[in-house]
């Protein structure tokens, strides 16, 4: 499955792209993770907060190609995207394994994925550097087998997404 | 230096490891400390309060390789409601995995925040195995590091410290298996159930 998870509405959402699933987080109701570990130790694989996030993390897990579109804040994802990423931990087990020489959680049924991250906003060089290092770390916890990061200004987002969609649909 | 304001930005602050780390810090810090927790509705009150302190210590967990949303949102409020005199900001971050270096990105994000917003940057303590170390005999190593960290802030000889359980990664994994199995058992959930590969099914 090809998936786009975005923190804002995109015009490209209005068109028909049968091979791509779009998720616009900005219209969903997603509370922040409270760190209860219920998804590991009470109802494994399911978050105990039954809001819209529970529809999103199964899609993220199943996707083989994923495009994240997020505003950048302080060198990381801004609130909307970060909230979803924190709510994504039901896709992992509590149990830990050695992965690329570091300790990381065992993943449940999560497809290995090719990821593209479009970070937008007015992003300084320093922030870009931090964000790239962040995605490099995310890759290990979020099953990216390969990834690329693109930075654009707010009004370039639509074009950047269209480019990626065109590559997927080729 | 004067007083330090310890701000716990764990989403589960009242029951957090961060709270325990802050308690230990207060024990070893020889000047006055005040402990606060970030809640959804108290951002402005906390921002005003920073005015009375020479130092801030952010205490928080690593969430998805970076700052938890609780802290991110508070920083956004602080950015538009800053104190007139900028306190020095120090960082006490803990992560679940054994490698304290996994906290590096979060530290860099806060360092950048300080540079951009004109706060002097103080000391850093990065804790690995932060979910477990408090309840193990290795607590003594943790305490010794917190003591050094506190002294560095007190004397304004700012530095970066890190601590974790001094065991091999393999042993850490075995110990964490036991930890999580017990955690599940308390909820009546078996190890096999916890190991389900299914997501929302
Ligand atoms: C949503 C979520 C994301 C987490 N992400 C990470 C991570 O990326 N790396 C890590 O080492 N630990 C991670 N942890 C583990 C916490 O950092 C660890 O449990 C910590 O001790 C919690 O501290 P607290 O009790 O002060 O909140 C995560 C925990 C949660 C609930």
Short mmCIF file of C-alpha atoms and ligand atoms in Angstrom, two decimals:
data_model
loop_
_atom_site.label_atom_id
_atom_site.label_comp_id
_atom_site.label_asym_id
_atom_site.label_seq_id
_atom_site.Cartn_x
_atom_site.Cartn_y
_atom_site.Cartn_z
CA UNK A 1 0.00 0.00 0.00
CA UNK A 2 1.07 3.57 -0.74
CA UNK A 3 0.22 6.02 2.01
CA UNK A 4 0.45 9.76 2.54
CA UNK A 5 0.20 11.04 6.10
CA UNK A 6 -0.02 14.81 6.15
CA UNK A 7 -0.48 17.42 8.86
CA UNK A 8 -2.45 19.65 6.48
CA UNK A 9 -4.99 19.47 3.74
CA UNK A 10 -3.55 19.03 0.25
CA UNK A 11 -5.28 19.86 -3.02
CA UNK A 12 -3.96 16.61 -4.44
CA UNK A 13 -6.31 14.90 -1.92
CA UNK A 14 -9.26 16.13 -3.96
CA UNK A 15 -8.21 14.22 -7.05
CA UNK A 16 -8.55 10.54 -7.69
CA UNK A 17 -5.43 8.49 -6.94
CA UNK A 18 -6.73 4.94 -6.62
CA UNK A 19 -3.39 3.44 -5.66
CA UNK A 20 -2.75 5.90 -2.84
CA UNK A 21 -4.37 6.29 0.55
CA UNK A 22 -4.37 9.81 2.05
CA UNK A 23 -4.60 10.68 5.70
CA UNK A 24 -5.07 14.31 6.67
CA UNK A 25 -4.23 14.40 10.36
CA UNK A 26 -5.47 17.99 10.71
CA UNK A 27 -9.12 16.92 10.50
CA UNK A 28 -8.76 13.95 12.83
CA UNK A 29 -9.24 13.85 16.55
CA UNK A 30 -5.98 12.55 18.05
CA UNK A 31 -5.08 12.97 21.71
CA UNK A 32 -1.50 12.76 22.88
CA UNK A 33 0.05 9.53 24.15
CA UNK A 34 -0.04 9.40 27.94
CA UNK A 35 2.72 6.80 28.22
CA UNK A 36 0.51 4.18 29.92
CA UNK A 37 2.03 1.24 27.95
CA UNK A 38 -1.47 -0.25 27.69
CA UNK A 39 -0.77 -1.05 24.02
CA UNK A 40 2.08 -3.33 25.14
CA UNK A 41 0.83 -4.76 28.42
CA UNK A 42 -2.98 -4.54 28.62
CA UNK A 43 -4.43 -4.78 25.12
CA UNK A 44 -1.33 -5.65 23.07
CA UNK A 45 -1.41 -4.08 19.60
CA UNK A 46 -4.27 -1.72 20.49
CA UNK A 47 -4.12 1.71 22.05
CA UNK A 48 -6.45 2.17 25.02
CA UNK A 49 -7.37 5.68 23.80
CA UNK A 50 -10.04 4.91 21.20
CA UNK A 51 -9.83 8.07 19.08
CA UNK A 52 -8.91 8.50 15.40
CA UNK A 53 -5.28 7.43 15.90
CA UNK A 54 -6.40 3.80 16.04
CA UNK A 55 -7.41 4.07 12.37
CA UNK A 56 -4.08 5.55 11.35
CA UNK A 57 -1.37 3.35 12.88
CA UNK A 58 -2.63 0.16 11.18
CA UNK A 59 -2.32 1.99 7.85
CA UNK A 60 1.18 3.19 8.68
CA UNK A 61 2.13 -0.36 9.65
CA UNK A 62 0.76 -1.85 6.42
CA UNK A 63 2.26 0.72 4.03
CA UNK A 64 5.21 -0.19 1.85
CA UNK A 65 5.70 3.30 0.54
CA UNK A 66 4.96 6.19 2.81
CA UNK A 67 5.13 9.95 2.45
CA UNK A 68 5.05 12.04 5.61
CA UNK A 69 4.27 15.73 5.18
CA UNK A 70 5.00 17.78 8.28
CA UNK A 71 5.71 21.28 9.40
CA UNK A 72 9.09 21.49 11.12
CA UNK A 73 9.48 22.98 14.59
CA UNK A 74 12.76 23.29 16.50
CA UNK A 75 14.37 20.77 14.14
CA UNK A 76 11.64 18.15 14.72
CA UNK A 77 8.09 17.40 13.61
CA UNK A 78 5.55 20.00 14.68
CA UNK A 79 2.74 19.05 17.05
CA UNK A 80 0.21 17.43 14.70
CA UNK A 81 2.62 14.91 13.18
CA UNK A 82 4.57 14.34 16.40
CA UNK A 83 1.36 13.54 18.24
CA UNK A 84 0.56 10.83 15.69
CA UNK A 85 4.09 9.40 15.75
CA UNK A 86 3.89 9.04 19.52
CA UNK A 87 0.52 7.28 19.19
CA UNK A 88 2.14 4.83 16.77
CA UNK A 89 3.81 2.63 19.40
CA UNK A 90 1.11 -0.10 19.44
CA UNK A 91 2.80 -1.38 16.26
CA UNK A 92 5.76 -2.44 18.41
CA UNK A 93 6.04 -4.98 21.18
CA UNK A 94 7.33 -4.12 24.64
CA UNK A 95 10.13 -6.60 24.02
CA UNK A 96 13.54 -5.39 22.94
CA UNK A 97 15.95 -6.77 20.37
CA UNK A 98 19.37 -5.85 19.08
CA UNK A 99 19.04 -3.97 15.79
CA UNK A 100 22.01 -2.47 13.95
CA UNK A 101 24.03 -2.74 17.15
CA UNK A 102 21.49 -0.85 19.27
CA UNK A 103 18.57 -1.83 21.46
CA UNK A 104 15.18 -1.31 19.78
CA UNK A 105 11.68 -2.74 20.12
CA UNK A 106 10.49 -5.82 18.25
CA UNK A 107 8.03 -4.73 15.56
CA UNK A 108 4.67 -6.45 15.11
CA UNK A 109 3.32 -6.93 11.54
CA UNK A 110 4.94 -3.82 10.14
CA UNK A 111 5.91 -3.82 6.45
CA UNK A 112 9.43 -2.67 5.63
CA UNK A 113 8.94 0.64 3.89
CA UNK A 114 10.42 3.20 1.57
CA UNK A 115 9.79 6.56 3.18
CA UNK A 116 9.87 10.12 1.96
CA UNK A 117 9.60 12.93 4.46
CA UNK A 118 8.66 16.39 3.25
CA UNK A 119 9.45 18.91 5.96
CA UNK A 120 8.03 22.34 5.33
CA UNK A 121 8.23 25.83 6.76
CA UNK A 122 10.91 28.40 7.21
CA UNK A 123 13.66 25.97 8.18
CA UNK A 124 17.16 27.08 9.14
CA UNK A 125 20.25 25.13 8.10
CA UNK A 126 20.77 24.09 11.71
CA UNK A 127 17.20 22.78 11.95
CA UNK A 128 17.64 20.85 8.71
CA UNK A 129 20.72 19.18 10.11
CA UNK A 130 18.95 18.14 13.30
CA UNK A 131 15.89 16.94 11.39
CA UNK A 132 17.99 14.74 9.10
CA UNK A 133 19.62 13.16 12.12
CA UNK A 134 16.20 12.67 13.67
CA UNK A 135 14.88 10.85 10.60
CA UNK A 136 18.00 8.69 10.58
CA UNK A 137 17.05 7.58 14.11
CA UNK A 138 13.33 7.26 13.25
CA UNK A 139 14.29 4.90 10.43
CA UNK A 140 15.36 2.27 12.97
CA UNK A 141 12.16 2.51 15.02
CA UNK A 142 9.75 3.02 12.13
CA UNK A 143 10.89 0.26 9.76
CA UNK A 144 12.26 2.47 6.99
CA UNK A 145 14.40 0.30 4.71
CA UNK A 146 15.24 3.45 2.78
CA UNK A 147 14.24 7.08 3.08
CA UNK A 148 14.80 10.56 1.76
CA UNK A 149 14.15 13.93 3.34
CA UNK A 150 13.06 17.01 1.41
CA UNK A 151 12.74 20.53 2.76
CA UNK A 152 10.39 23.00 1.13
CA UNK A 153 8.73 26.29 1.97
CA UNK A 154 5.06 26.30 2.89
CA UNK A 155 3.89 27.25 -0.60
CA UNK A 156 5.99 24.57 -2.29
CA UNK A 157 4.34 21.67 -0.43
CA UNK A 158 1.70 20.88 -3.07
CA UNK A 159 4.27 20.66 -5.84
CA UNK A 160 6.61 18.55 -3.76
CA UNK A 161 3.80 16.10 -2.97
CA UNK A 162 2.69 15.98 -6.61
CA UNK A 163 6.24 15.06 -7.61
CA UNK A 164 6.31 12.14 -5.21
CA UNK A 165 2.83 11.00 -6.26
CA UNK A 166 3.92 11.10 -9.92
CA UNK A 167 6.91 8.89 -9.11
CA UNK A 168 4.69 6.38 -7.30
CA UNK A 169 2.16 6.32 -10.14
CA UNK A 170 4.69 5.98 -12.92
CA UNK B 1 23.15 31.44 40.92
CA UNK B 2 19.75 31.63 42.62
CA UNK B 3 16.84 29.23 42.46
CA UNK B 4 16.19 26.48 39.93
CA UNK B 5 12.77 25.64 38.52
CA UNK B 6 12.45 21.96 37.67
CA UNK B 7 9.86 21.48 34.94
CA UNK B 8 8.69 17.91 34.44
CA UNK B 9 7.40 17.57 30.87
CA UNK B 10 6.55 13.87 30.95
CA UNK B 11 3.03 13.21 29.66
CA UNK B 12 2.55 11.06 32.77
CA UNK B 13 4.31 13.49 35.10
CA UNK B 14 2.58 12.56 38.40
CA UNK B 15 3.65 8.92 37.96
CA UNK B 16 6.78 9.38 35.89
CA UNK B 17 10.38 8.32 36.12
CA UNK B 18 11.14 11.98 35.43
CA UNK B 19 9.52 12.83 38.77
CA UNK B 20 11.90 10.45 40.53
CA UNK B 21 14.87 11.93 38.69
CA UNK B 22 13.76 15.42 39.69
CA UNK B 23 13.44 14.29 43.33
CA UNK B 24 16.99 12.94 43.30
CA UNK B 25 18.22 16.14 41.69
CA UNK B 26 16.60 18.22 44.43
CA UNK B 27 18.29 16.05 47.05
CA UNK B 28 21.72 16.74 45.64
CA UNK B 29 21.26 20.34 44.62
CA UNK B 30 22.45 22.61 47.39
CA UNK B 31 20.32 25.63 46.46
CA UNK B 32 16.59 26.11 46.40
CA UNK B 33 14.56 24.07 43.90
CA UNK B 34 10.93 24.18 42.93
CA UNK B 35 9.17 21.34 41.15
CA UNK B 36 6.42 21.86 38.54
CA UNK B 37 4.64 19.65 36.05
CA UNK B 38 3.52 20.72 32.58
CA UNK B 39 -0.23 20.29 32.16
CA UNK B 40 -2.40 21.28 29.24
CA UNK B 41 -3.86 24.24 31.14
CA UNK B 42 -0.91 25.65 33.09
CA UNK B 43 1.51 26.80 30.37
CA UNK B 44 1.03 30.52 30.97
CA UNK B 45 1.32 30.18 34.72
CA UNK B 46 4.61 28.30 34.28
CA UNK B 47 5.90 30.91 31.82
CA UNK B 48 5.22 33.70 34.31
CA UNK B 49 6.87 31.71 37.05
CA UNK B 50 10.14 31.38 35.11
CA UNK B 51 10.63 35.09 35.85
CA UNK B 52 11.57 34.23 39.46
CA UNK B 53 14.34 31.76 38.67
CA UNK B 54 17.96 32.00 37.60
CA UNK B 55 17.81 28.46 36.18
CA UNK B 56 15.38 26.06 34.57
CA UNK B 57 15.82 22.30 34.47
CA UNK B 58 13.69 20.49 31.92
CA UNK B 59 13.13 16.88 33.00
CA UNK B 60 11.45 14.67 30.40
CA UNK B 61 11.45 11.32 28.60
CA UNK B 62 12.55 10.71 25.03
CA UNK B 63 9.48 10.08 22.89
CA UNK B 64 9.89 8.82 19.32
CA UNK B 65 13.53 9.90 19.25
CA UNK B 66 12.81 13.49 20.24
CA UNK B 67 10.93 15.86 22.56
CA UNK B 68 7.54 14.62 23.82
CA UNK B 69 4.61 16.68 22.51
CA UNK B 70 3.99 17.86 26.09
CA UNK B 71 7.36 19.62 26.06
CA UNK B 72 7.15 20.74 22.43
CA UNK B 73 3.84 22.50 23.12
CA UNK B 74 5.16 24.12 26.27
CA UNK B 75 8.23 25.43 24.42
CA UNK B 76 5.94 26.98 21.82
CA UNK B 77 4.03 28.83 24.55
CA UNK B 78 7.25 29.91 26.26
CA UNK B 79 8.54 31.25 22.95
CA UNK B 80 5.68 33.77 22.77
CA UNK B 81 5.57 34.44 26.54
CA UNK B 82 9.23 34.66 27.51
CA UNK B 83 10.52 35.97 30.83
CA UNK B 84 12.34 39.30 30.76
CA UNK B 85 15.48 37.87 32.30
CA UNK B 86 16.36 34.65 30.55
CA UNK B 87 17.26 31.83 32.94
CA UNK B 88 19.93 29.27 32.08
CA UNK B 89 18.32 26.10 30.75
CA UNK B 90 19.66 22.66 31.71
CA UNK B 91 18.37 19.31 30.52
CA UNK B 92 17.72 15.96 32.23
CA UNK B 93 16.43 13.52 29.63
CA UNK B 94 15.84 9.78 30.02
CA UNK B 95 15.12 7.13 27.42
CA UNK B 96 13.98 3.52 27.63
CA UNK B 97 16.77 1.97 25.58
CA UNK B 98 20.17 1.27 27.10
CA UNK B 99 22.12 3.74 24.97
CA UNK B 100 22.05 7.23 26.54
CA UNK B 101 23.22 8.59 23.15
CA UNK B 102 19.75 7.92 21.79
CA UNK B 103 18.83 11.14 23.63
CA UNK B 104 21.24 13.27 21.59
CA UNK B 105 18.71 14.66 19.11
CA UNK B 106 16.39 15.86 21.89
CA UNK B 107 19.32 17.64 23.50
CA UNK B 108 20.31 19.29 20.21
CA UNK B 109 16.74 20.47 19.69
CA UNK B 110 16.75 22.17 23.09
CA UNK B 111 20.20 23.62 22.51
CA UNK B 112 18.95 25.15 19.28
CA UNK B 113 15.84 26.46 21.04
CA UNK B 114 18.07 28.19 23.59
CA UNK B 115 20.33 29.73 20.95
CA UNK B 116 17.38 30.96 18.90
CA UNK B 117 15.48 32.34 21.88
CA UNK B 118 18.41 33.80 23.81
CA UNK B 119 18.61 31.45 26.77
CA UNK B 120 22.05 30.52 28.10
CA UNK B 121 22.47 26.74 27.83
CA UNK B 122 23.58 24.88 30.96
CA UNK B 123 24.32 21.24 31.73
CA UNK B 124 22.94 18.03 30.27
CA UNK B 125 22.31 14.63 31.83
CA UNK B 126 21.34 11.84 29.44
CA UNK B 127 20.00 8.69 31.08
CA UNK B 128 19.79 5.36 29.24
CA UNK B 129 17.68 2.43 30.53
CA UNK B 130 15.60 5.13 32.18
CA UNK B 131 12.55 2.94 32.62
CA UNK B 132 14.48 0.39 34.66
CA UNK B 133 17.57 1.83 36.32
CA UNK B 134 15.72 3.37 39.29
CA UNK B 135 14.65 -0.01 40.62
CA UNK B 136 17.99 -1.79 40.20
CA UNK B 137 21.16 -1.77 42.29
CA UNK B 138 22.65 0.43 39.53
CA UNK B 139 20.68 3.25 41.11
CA UNK B 140 23.93 4.14 42.90
CA UNK B 141 25.60 5.01 39.58
CA UNK B 142 22.60 7.10 38.69
CA UNK B 143 22.74 8.96 41.99
CA UNK B 144 26.45 9.64 41.62
CA UNK B 145 25.87 11.12 38.15
CA UNK B 146 22.95 13.25 39.28
CA UNK B 147 25.15 14.57 42.07
CA UNK B 148 27.85 15.61 39.58
CA UNK B 149 25.26 17.06 37.23
CA UNK B 150 23.72 19.11 40.05
CA UNK B 151 27.14 20.36 41.15
CA UNK B 152 27.98 21.48 37.61
CA UNK B 153 24.87 23.65 37.52
CA UNK B 154 25.48 25.00 41.01
CA UNK B 155 29.06 26.00 40.20
CA UNK B 156 28.14 27.10 36.66
CA UNK B 157 30.78 24.77 35.24
CA UNK B 158 28.36 23.43 32.71
CA UNK B 159 29.01 20.03 31.25
CA UNK B 160 27.35 17.01 29.63
CA UNK B 161 26.94 13.75 31.55
CA UNK B 162 25.43 10.39 30.78
CA UNK B 163 24.61 7.25 32.71
CA UNK B 164 23.06 3.87 32.02
CA UNK B 165 23.02 0.36 33.47
CA UNK B 166 26.58 -1.01 33.22
CA UNK B 167 25.61 -4.34 31.68
CA UNK B 168 25.90 -5.81 28.19
CA UNK B 169 23.16 -5.14 25.67
CA UNK B 170 22.31 -8.84 25.68
CA UNK B 171 21.86 -8.81 29.44
CA UNK B 172 19.81 -5.64 29.17
CA UNK B 173 17.49 -7.33 26.70
CA UNK B 174 17.09 -10.35 28.98
CA UNK B 175 16.40 -8.11 31.98
CA UNK B 176 13.88 -6.08 30.01
CA UNK B 177 12.09 -9.28 28.91
CA UNK B 178 11.59 -10.13 32.58
CA UNK B 179 10.52 -6.58 33.39
CA UNK B 180 7.87 -6.43 30.67
CA UNK B 181 6.63 -9.97 31.28
CA UNK B 182 5.99 -9.02 34.93
CA UNK B 183 4.30 -5.80 33.81
CA UNK B 184 1.90 -7.78 31.61
CA UNK B 185 1.27 -10.37 34.31
CA UNK B 186 0.04 -7.65 36.66
CA UNK B 187 -2.60 -6.88 34.02
CA UNK B 188 -3.42 -10.56 33.52
CA UNK B 189 -1.73 -10.62 30.10
CA UNK B 190 0.67 -13.41 29.16
CA UNK B 191 3.99 -13.07 27.38
CA UNK B 192 2.50 -14.81 24.33
CA UNK B 193 -0.37 -12.34 24.23
CA UNK B 194 2.06 -9.44 24.51
CA UNK B 195 3.98 -10.89 21.58
CA UNK B 196 1.03 -10.77 19.22
CA UNK B 197 1.98 -9.61 15.76
CA UNK B 198 -1.54 -8.28 15.15
CA UNK B 199 -2.26 -4.56 15.13
CA UNK B 200 -5.86 -3.52 15.90
CA UNK B 201 -7.27 -6.86 14.77
C1 LIG C 1 5.19 7.12 22.97
C2 LIG C 1 6.52 6.72 23.54
C3 LIG C 1 7.66 6.86 22.77
C4 LIG C 1 8.91 6.50 23.26
N1 LIG C 1 9.99 6.62 22.46
C5 LIG C 1 11.21 6.23 22.90
C6 LIG C 1 12.35 6.32 22.05
O1 LIG C 1 12.27 6.77 20.90
N2 LIG C 1 13.54 5.88 22.53
C7 LIG C 1 13.67 5.38 23.81
O2 LIG C 1 14.77 4.98 24.18
N3 LIG C 1 12.60 5.31 24.64
C8 LIG C 1 11.38 5.72 24.22
N4 LIG C 1 10.29 5.64 25.06
C9 LIG C 1 10.49 5.17 26.44
C10 LIG C 1 10.53 6.30 27.49
O3 LIG C 1 11.48 7.27 27.15
C11 LIG C 1 10.84 5.71 28.86
O4 LIG C 1 9.84 4.79 29.20
C12 LIG C 1 10.98 6.74 29.95
O5 LIG C 1 11.54 6.14 31.09
C13 LIG C 1 9.67 7.39 30.35
O6 LIG C 1 9.95 8.43 31.28
P1 LIG C 1 8.81 9.13 32.16
O7 LIG C 1 8.28 8.09 33.11
O8 LIG C 1 9.52 10.23 32.88
O9 LIG C 1 7.76 9.63 31.26
C14 LIG C 1 9.03 5.99 24.59
C15 LIG C 1 7.88 5.85 25.38
C16 LIG C 1 6.64 6.20 24.87
C17 LIG C 1 5.42 6.03 25.73
#
